[in-house]
Short mmCIF file of C-alpha atoms in Angstrom, two decimals:
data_model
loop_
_atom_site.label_atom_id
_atom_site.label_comp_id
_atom_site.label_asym_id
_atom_site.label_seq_id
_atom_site.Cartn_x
_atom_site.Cartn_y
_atom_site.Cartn_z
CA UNK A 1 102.99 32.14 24.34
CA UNK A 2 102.13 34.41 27.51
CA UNK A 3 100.04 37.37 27.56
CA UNK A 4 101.09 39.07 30.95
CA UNK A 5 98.79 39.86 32.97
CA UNK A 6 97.09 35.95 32.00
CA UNK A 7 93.46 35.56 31.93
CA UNK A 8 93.59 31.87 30.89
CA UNK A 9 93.09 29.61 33.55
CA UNK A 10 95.43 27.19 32.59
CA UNK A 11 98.30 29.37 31.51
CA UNK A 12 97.68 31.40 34.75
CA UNK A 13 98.31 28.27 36.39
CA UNK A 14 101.42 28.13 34.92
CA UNK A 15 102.75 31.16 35.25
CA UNK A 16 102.39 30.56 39.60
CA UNK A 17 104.14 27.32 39.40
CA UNK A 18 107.30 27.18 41.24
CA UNK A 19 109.83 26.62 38.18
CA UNK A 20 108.29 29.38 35.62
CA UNK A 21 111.62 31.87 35.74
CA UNK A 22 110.90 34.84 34.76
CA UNK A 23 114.39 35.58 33.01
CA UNK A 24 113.11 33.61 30.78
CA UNK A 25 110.37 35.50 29.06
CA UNK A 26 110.76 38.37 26.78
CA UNK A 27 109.34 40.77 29.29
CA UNK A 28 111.28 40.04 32.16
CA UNK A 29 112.09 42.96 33.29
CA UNK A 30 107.83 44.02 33.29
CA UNK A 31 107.46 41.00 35.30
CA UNK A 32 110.58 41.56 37.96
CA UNK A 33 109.57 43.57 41.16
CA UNK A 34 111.77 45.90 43.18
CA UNK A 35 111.66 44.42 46.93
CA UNK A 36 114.42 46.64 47.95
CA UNK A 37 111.62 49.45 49.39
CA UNK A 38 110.61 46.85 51.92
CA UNK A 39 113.92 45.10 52.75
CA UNK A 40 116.40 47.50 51.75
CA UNK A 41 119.60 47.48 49.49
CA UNK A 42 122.54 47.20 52.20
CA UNK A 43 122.75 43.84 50.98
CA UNK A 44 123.57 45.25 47.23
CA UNK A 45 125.70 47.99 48.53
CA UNK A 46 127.69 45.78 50.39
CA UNK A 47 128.08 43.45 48.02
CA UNK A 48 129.46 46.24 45.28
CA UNK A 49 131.59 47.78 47.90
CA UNK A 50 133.63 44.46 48.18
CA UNK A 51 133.99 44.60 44.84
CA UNK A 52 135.26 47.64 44.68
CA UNK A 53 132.91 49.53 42.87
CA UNK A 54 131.68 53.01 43.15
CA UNK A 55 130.20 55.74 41.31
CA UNK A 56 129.59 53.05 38.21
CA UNK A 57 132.46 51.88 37.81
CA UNK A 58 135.18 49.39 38.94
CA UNK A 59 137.94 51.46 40.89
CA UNK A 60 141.52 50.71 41.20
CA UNK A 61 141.85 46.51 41.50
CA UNK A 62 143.46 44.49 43.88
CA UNK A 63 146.00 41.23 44.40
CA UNK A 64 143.04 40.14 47.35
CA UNK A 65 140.40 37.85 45.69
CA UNK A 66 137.37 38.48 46.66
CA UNK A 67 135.35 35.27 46.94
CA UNK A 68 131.50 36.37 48.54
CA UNK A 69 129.12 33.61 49.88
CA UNK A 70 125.89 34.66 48.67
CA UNK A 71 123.10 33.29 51.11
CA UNK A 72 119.83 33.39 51.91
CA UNK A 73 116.36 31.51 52.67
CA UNK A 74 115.21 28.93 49.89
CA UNK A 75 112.78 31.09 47.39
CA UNK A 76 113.75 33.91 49.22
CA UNK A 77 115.05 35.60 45.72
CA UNK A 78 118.26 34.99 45.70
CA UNK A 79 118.50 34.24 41.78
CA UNK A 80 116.82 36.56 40.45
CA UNK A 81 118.88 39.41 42.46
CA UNK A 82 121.97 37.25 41.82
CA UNK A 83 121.42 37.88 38.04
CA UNK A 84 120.15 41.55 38.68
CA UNK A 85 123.47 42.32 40.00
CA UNK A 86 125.85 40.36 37.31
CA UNK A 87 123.78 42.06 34.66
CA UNK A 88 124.43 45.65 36.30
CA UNK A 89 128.21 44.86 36.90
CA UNK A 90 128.94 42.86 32.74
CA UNK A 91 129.96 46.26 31.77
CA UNK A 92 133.00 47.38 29.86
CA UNK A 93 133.46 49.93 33.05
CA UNK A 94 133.42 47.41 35.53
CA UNK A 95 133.41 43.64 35.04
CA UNK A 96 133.49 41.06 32.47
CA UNK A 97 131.14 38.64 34.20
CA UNK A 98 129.91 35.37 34.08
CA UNK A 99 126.71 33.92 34.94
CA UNK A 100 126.82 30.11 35.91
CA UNK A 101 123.88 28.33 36.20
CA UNK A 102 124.49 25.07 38.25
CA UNK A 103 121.62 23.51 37.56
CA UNK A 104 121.38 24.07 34.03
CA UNK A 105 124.88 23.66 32.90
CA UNK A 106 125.07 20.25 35.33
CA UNK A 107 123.41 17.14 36.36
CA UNK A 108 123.09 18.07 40.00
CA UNK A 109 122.43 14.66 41.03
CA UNK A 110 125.97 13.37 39.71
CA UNK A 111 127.65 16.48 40.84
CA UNK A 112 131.23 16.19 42.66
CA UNK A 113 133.51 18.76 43.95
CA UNK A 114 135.67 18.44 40.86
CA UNK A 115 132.92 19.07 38.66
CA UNK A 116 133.14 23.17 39.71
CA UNK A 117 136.70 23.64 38.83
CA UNK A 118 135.98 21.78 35.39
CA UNK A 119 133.08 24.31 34.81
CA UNK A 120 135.13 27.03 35.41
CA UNK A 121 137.78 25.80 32.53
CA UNK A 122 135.21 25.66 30.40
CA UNK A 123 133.11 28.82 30.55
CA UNK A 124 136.78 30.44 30.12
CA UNK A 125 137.21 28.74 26.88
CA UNK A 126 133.90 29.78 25.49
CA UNK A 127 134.74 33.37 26.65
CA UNK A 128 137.79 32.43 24.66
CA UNK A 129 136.13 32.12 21.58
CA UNK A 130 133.40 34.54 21.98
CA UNK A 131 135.74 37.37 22.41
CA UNK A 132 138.42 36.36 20.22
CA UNK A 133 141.32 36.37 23.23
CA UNK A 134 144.30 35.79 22.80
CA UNK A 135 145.09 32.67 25.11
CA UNK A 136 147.53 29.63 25.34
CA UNK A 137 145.35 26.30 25.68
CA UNK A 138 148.03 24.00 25.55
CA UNK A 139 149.31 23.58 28.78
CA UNK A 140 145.91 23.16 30.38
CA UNK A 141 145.07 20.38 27.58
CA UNK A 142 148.81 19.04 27.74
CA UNK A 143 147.79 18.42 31.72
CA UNK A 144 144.46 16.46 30.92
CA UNK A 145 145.59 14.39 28.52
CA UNK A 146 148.86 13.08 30.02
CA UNK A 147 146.59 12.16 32.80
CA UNK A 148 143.99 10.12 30.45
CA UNK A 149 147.16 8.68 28.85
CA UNK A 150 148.05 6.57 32.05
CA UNK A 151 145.66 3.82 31.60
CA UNK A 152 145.49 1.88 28.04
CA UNK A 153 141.53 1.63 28.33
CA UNK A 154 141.24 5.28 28.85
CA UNK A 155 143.83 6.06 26.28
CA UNK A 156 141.97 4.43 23.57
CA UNK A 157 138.35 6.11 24.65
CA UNK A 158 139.86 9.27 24.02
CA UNK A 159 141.72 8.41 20.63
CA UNK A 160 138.68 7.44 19.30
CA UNK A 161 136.31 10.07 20.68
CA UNK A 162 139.46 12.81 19.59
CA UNK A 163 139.43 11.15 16.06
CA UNK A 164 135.55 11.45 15.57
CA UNK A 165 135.78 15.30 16.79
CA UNK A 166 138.21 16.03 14.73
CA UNK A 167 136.78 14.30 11.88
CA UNK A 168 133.68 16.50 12.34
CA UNK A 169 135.64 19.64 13.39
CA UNK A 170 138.36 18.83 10.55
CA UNK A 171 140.89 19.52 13.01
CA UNK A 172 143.38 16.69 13.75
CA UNK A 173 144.62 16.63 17.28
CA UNK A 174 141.74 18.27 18.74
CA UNK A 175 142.72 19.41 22.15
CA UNK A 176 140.69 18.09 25.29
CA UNK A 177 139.12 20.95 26.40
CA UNK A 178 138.36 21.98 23.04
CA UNK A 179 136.70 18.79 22.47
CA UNK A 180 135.09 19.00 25.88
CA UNK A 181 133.73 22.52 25.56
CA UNK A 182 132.25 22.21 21.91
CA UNK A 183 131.42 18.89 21.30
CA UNK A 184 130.19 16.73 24.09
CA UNK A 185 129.29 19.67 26.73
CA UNK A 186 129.76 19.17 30.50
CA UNK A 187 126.61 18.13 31.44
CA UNK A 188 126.12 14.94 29.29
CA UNK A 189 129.86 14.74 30.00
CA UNK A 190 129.45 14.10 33.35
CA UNK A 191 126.28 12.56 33.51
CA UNK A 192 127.37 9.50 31.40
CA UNK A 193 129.85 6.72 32.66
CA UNK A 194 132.34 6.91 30.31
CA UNK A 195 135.77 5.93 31.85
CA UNK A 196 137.08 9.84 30.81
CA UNK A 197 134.66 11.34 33.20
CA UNK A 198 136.19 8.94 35.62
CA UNK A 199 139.25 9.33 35.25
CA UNK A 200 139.35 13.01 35.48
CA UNK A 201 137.54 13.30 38.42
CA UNK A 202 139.67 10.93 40.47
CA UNK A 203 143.15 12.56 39.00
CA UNK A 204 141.90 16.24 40.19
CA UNK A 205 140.94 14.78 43.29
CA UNK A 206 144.87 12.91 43.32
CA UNK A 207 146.44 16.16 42.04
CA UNK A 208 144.42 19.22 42.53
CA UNK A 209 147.23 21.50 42.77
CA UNK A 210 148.15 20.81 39.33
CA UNK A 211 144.95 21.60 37.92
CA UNK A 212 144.49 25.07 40.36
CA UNK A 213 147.91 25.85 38.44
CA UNK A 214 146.88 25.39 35.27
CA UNK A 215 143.30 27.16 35.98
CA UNK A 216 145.21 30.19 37.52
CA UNK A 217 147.29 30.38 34.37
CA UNK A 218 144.50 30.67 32.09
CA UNK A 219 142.53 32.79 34.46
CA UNK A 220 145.64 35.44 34.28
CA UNK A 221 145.79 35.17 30.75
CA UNK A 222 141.80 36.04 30.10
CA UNK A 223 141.92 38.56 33.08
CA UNK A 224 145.22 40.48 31.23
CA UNK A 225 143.54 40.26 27.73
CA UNK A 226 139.68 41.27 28.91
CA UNK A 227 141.72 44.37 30.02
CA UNK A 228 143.52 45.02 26.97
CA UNK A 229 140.73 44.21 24.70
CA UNK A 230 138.48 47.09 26.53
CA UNK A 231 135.75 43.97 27.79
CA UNK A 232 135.98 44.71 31.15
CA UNK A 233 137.76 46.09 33.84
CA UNK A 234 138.77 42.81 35.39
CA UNK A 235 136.86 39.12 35.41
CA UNK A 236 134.16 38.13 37.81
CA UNK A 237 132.58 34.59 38.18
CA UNK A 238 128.84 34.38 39.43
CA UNK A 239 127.73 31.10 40.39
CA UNK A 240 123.80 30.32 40.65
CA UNK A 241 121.39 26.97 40.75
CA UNK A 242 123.24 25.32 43.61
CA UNK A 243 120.28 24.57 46.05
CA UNK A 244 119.52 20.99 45.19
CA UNK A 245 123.41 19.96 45.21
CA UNK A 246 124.02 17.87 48.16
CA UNK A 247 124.68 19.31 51.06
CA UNK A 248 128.01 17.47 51.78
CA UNK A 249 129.49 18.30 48.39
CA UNK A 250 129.34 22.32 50.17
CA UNK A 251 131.65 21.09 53.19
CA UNK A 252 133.84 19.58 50.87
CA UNK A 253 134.19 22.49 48.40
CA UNK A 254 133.78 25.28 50.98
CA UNK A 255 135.19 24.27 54.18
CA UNK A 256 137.03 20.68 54.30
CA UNK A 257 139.16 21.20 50.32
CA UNK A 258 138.48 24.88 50.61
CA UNK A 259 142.14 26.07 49.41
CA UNK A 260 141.07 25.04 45.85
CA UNK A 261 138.63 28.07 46.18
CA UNK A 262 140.49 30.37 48.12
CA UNK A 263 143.65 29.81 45.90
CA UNK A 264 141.59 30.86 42.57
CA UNK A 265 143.09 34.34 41.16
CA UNK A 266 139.70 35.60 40.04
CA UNK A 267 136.78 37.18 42.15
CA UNK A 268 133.93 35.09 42.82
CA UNK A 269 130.33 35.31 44.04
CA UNK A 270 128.83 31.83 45.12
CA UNK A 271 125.17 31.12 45.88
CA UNK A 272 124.59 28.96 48.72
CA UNK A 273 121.45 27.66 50.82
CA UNK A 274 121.08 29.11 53.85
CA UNK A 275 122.41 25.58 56.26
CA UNK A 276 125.40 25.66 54.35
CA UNK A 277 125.99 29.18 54.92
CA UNK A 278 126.26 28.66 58.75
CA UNK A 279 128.95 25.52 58.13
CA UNK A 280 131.02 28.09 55.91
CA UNK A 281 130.45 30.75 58.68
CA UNK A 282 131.64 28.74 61.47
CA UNK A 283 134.34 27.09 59.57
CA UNK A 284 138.32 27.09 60.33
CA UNK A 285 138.61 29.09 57.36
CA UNK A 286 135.20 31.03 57.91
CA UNK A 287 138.02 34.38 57.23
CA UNK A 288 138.62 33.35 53.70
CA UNK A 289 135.41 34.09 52.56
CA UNK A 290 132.84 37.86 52.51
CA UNK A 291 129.26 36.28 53.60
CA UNK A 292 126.48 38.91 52.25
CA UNK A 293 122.82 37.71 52.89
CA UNK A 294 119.65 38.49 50.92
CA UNK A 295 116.70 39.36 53.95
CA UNK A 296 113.56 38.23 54.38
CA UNK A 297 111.05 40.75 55.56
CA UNK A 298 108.01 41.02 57.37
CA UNK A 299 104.88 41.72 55.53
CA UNK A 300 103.22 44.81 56.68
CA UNK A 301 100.55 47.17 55.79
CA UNK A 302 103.22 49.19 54.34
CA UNK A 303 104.83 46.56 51.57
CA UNK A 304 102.35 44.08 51.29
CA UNK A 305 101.75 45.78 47.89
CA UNK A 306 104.86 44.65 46.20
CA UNK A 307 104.21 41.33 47.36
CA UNK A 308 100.53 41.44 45.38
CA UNK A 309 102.76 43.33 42.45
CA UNK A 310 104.41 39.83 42.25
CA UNK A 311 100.88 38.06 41.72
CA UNK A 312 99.23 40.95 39.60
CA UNK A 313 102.32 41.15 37.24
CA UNK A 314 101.85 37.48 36.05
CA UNK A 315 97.72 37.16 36.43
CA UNK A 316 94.73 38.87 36.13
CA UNK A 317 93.91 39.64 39.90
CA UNK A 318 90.25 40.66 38.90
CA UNK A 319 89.88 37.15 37.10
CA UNK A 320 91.58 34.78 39.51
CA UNK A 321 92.15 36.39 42.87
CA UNK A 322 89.05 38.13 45.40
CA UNK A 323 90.99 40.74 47.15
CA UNK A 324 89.97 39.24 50.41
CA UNK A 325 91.94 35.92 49.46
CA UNK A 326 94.64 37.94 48.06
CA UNK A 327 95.41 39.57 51.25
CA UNK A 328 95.20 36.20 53.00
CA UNK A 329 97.84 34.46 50.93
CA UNK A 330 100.04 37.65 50.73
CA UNK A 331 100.02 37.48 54.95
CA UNK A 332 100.71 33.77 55.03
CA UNK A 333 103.70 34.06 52.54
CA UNK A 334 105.87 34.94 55.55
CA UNK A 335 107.86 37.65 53.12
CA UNK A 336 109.05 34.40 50.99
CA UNK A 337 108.44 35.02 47.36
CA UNK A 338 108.55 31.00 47.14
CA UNK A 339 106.03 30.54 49.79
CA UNK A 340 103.50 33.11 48.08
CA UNK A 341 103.84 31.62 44.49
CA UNK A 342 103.28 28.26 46.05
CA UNK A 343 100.12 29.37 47.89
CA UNK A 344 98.36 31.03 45.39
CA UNK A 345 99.27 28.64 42.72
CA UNK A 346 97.63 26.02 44.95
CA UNK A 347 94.82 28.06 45.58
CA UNK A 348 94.05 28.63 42.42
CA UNK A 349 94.39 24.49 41.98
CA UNK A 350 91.12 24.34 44.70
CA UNK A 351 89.88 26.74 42.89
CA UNK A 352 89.93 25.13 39.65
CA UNK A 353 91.05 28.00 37.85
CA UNK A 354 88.52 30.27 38.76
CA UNK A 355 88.09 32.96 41.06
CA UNK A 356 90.00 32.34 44.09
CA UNK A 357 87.46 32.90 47.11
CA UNK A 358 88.71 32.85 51.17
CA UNK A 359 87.96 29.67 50.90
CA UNK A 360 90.62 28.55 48.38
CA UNK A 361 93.11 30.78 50.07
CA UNK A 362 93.00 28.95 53.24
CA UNK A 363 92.06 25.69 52.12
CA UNK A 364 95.76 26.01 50.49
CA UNK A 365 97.10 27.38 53.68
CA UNK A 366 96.17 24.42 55.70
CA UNK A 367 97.49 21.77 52.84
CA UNK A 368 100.85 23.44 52.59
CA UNK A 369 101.03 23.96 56.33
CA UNK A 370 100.18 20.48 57.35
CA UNK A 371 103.05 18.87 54.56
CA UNK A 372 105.30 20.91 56.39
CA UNK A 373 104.33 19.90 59.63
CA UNK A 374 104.20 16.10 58.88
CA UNK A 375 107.74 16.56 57.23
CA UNK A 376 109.15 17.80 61.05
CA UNK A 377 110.77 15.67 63.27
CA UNK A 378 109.81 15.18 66.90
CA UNK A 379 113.09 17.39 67.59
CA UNK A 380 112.02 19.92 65.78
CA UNK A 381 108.43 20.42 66.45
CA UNK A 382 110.03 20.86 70.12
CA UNK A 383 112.98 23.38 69.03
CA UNK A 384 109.46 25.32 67.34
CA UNK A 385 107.58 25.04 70.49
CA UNK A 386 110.36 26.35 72.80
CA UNK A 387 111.15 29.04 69.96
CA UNK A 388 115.05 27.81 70.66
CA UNK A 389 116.08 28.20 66.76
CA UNK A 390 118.72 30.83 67.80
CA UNK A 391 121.81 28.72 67.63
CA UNK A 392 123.71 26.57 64.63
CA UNK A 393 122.49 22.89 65.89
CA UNK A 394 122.24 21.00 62.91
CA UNK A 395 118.36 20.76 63.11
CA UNK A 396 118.01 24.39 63.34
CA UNK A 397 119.94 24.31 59.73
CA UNK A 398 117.35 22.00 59.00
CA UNK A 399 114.60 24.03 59.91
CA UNK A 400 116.11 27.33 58.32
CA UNK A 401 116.73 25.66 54.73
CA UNK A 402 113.09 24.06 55.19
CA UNK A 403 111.47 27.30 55.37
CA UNK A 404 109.87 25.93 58.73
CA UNK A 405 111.86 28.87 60.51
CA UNK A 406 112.44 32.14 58.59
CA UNK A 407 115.32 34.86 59.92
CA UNK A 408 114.10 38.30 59.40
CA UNK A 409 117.25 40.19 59.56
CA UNK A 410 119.02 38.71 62.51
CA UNK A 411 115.57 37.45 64.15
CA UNK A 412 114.60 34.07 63.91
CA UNK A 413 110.23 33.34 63.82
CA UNK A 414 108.11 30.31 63.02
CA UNK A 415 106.90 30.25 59.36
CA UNK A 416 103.13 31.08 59.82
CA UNK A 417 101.98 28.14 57.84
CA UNK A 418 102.46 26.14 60.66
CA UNK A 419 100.08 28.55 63.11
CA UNK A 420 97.72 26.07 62.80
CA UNK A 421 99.93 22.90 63.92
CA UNK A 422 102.00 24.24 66.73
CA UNK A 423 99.07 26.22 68.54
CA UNK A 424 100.21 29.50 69.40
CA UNK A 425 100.21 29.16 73.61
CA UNK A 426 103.00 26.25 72.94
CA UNK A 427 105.22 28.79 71.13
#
């Protein structure tokens, strides 16, 4: 459908918007640029060092799960190097990984804690299948269905939705997480109200440690037989999509019922929005977990070129963008890709899809800077004004996962959008 770079207005439009992903497209890796020559790849090394690789491959393993909090600002890139990195270590000399969108594979807005564990289970039994392993189901279904066997009314839902499976699959007796993996699917699963999804929520939540059991077995069992089957070197979860889940669901899973986690026998990597990452990091049981964050950077004369590789890739600069304008929206990203993708795709909305003049550019600017303005607080605007964002008050986490205040490897600045609202002798 695309033509990269695009030279039709309304496709070009398209392409800027917030939610076009890249991955997506055929030529994703044309469209994906390298940011690492302006903010460096410490963050990458550090993260492959923890789990234990070097020269290519996955060294000699360890009994110490490795669960990594993988931060960062909002838009700051964090997917799209998230996925770089699982792609690089799915290889039969280091991992056999696993790439879990949130957001796609649930209903974020009905997501509970007990949601992730039951995501887990299930990506493990399509692995299951996939790679033909060798791996005993039963207990784990023997566990859910004694629990939906407790009440009469949830007893007979599950009869009947176990007959109609099995009627389709041919297979009498269909086991539960058979019949939840292939034929209902987790999101509709637990989107819907049917008293199953209930039920198992509120018996994990009654009896986790029977479930983190269970999960453990199974996670032993595909861990010994990835080995033995040559598919990896060990098994590696990589969790993605989590920024809109709420923020409270994080403290529960995280910090408050973090032994659930920690417990797992499996090495994990876990996206998380930036004000979550500071409640982790403070936590009781901050130790249990490696924190790696993705950096912002500055824009400078030096790298603002990969940030106009980002626009160029996806449009036709000499169609849509006047350098002039170009340079202006590049210098009022702030180093977020977000921020530039939303500015340009808005001035390109002023401009109607033509050529976007200074104009345009900072027509945008002031639009996007004065929502974020009129979204601030009265305590905030002061924290801005006093440039006091250097602690972990929760309205400095609010300000950090707004993008109002963006960390620049350790230091803490004003997003520039809001130049123009908080004058710069009150900063």
């Amino acid at each position: 459908m695309y033509q990269f770079p695009e030279t039709n207005k309304f496709r070009a439009r398209e392409v800027l918007e917030l939610d076009f992903d890249i991955r997506e497209q055929d030529r994703a890796r044309e469209l994906y640029v390298e940011l690492d020559e302006a903010r460096g790849d410490a963050y990458r090394e550090e993260l492959l060092y923890l789990l234990s690789i070097d020269e290519d491959e996955l060294k000699a393993g360890s009994d110490r799960y490795v669960k990594v909090i993988f931060s960062g600002h909002r838009g700051c890139g964090k997917s799209l190097e998230l996925y770089r990195i699982h792609q690089y270590l799915n290889n039969p000399d280091r991992y056999v990984s696993l790439f879990i969108d949130m957001e796609r594979e649930l209903e974020i807005a009905h997501f509970q804690p007990e949601d992730f564990f039951v995501t887990i289970i299930v990506w493990l039994i399509d692995l299951v299948k996939e790679q033909e392993l060798e791996v005993d189901l039963k207990p784990l279904n023997t566990l859910a269905e004694d629990w939906l066997n407790e009440d009469h009314e949830v007893r007979k839902e599950w009869k009947e939705e176990q007959g109609e499976a099995a009627s389709v699959e041919a297979k009498a007796g269909l086991g539960f997480w058979d019949w939840l993996s292939f034929n209902v699917g987790i999101k509709s699963f637990f989107t819907g109200t049917s008293k199953i999804s209930r039920t198992l929520r509120q018996q994990i939540r009654k009896e986790p440690l029977k479930l983190q059991a269970q999960l453990n077995s199974l996670i032993e069992q595909v861990r010994k037989e990835v080995v033995q089957k040559g598919k990896g070197r060990d098994l590696l979860l990589v969790f993605d999509g989590t920024e809109k889940i709420r923020y409270e669901i994080y403290k529960n899973l995280f910090v408050q019922d973090s032994f659930l986690i920690r417990e797992l026998k499996v090495n994990l990597i876990c996206a998380v929005p930036i004000n979550a990452f500071y409640d982790i990091q403070t936590g009781v049981t901050s130790d249990a977990y490696e924190r790696v964050v993705l950096p912002m950077f500055k824009i400078t004369d030096d790298n603002a070129h990969l940030f106009k590789d980002i626009i160029s890739k996806r449009v036709d600069l000499e169609a849509f963008f006047a350098a002039e304008a170009l340079d202006i929206i590049v210098h009022y990203s702030g180093g977020c890709p977000r921020q530039l993708l939303k500015i340009a795709s808005t001035a390109l909305r002023k401009a109607l899809g033509k050529k976007v003049e200074k104009q345009h550019a900072e027509a945008a600017i002031h639009l996007l800077g004065q929502e974020m303005f009129e979204r601030l607080e009265k305590a905030h605007v002061e924290i801005i004004q006093q440039q006091a964002f250097e602690h972990a008050d929760e309205d400095i986490k609010e300000l950090l996962f707004s993008l109002a205040v963006l960390k620049y490897n350790g230091k803490r600045k004003t997003n520039p959008l809001l130049n123009e609202f908080i004058p710069a002798d009150e900063r």
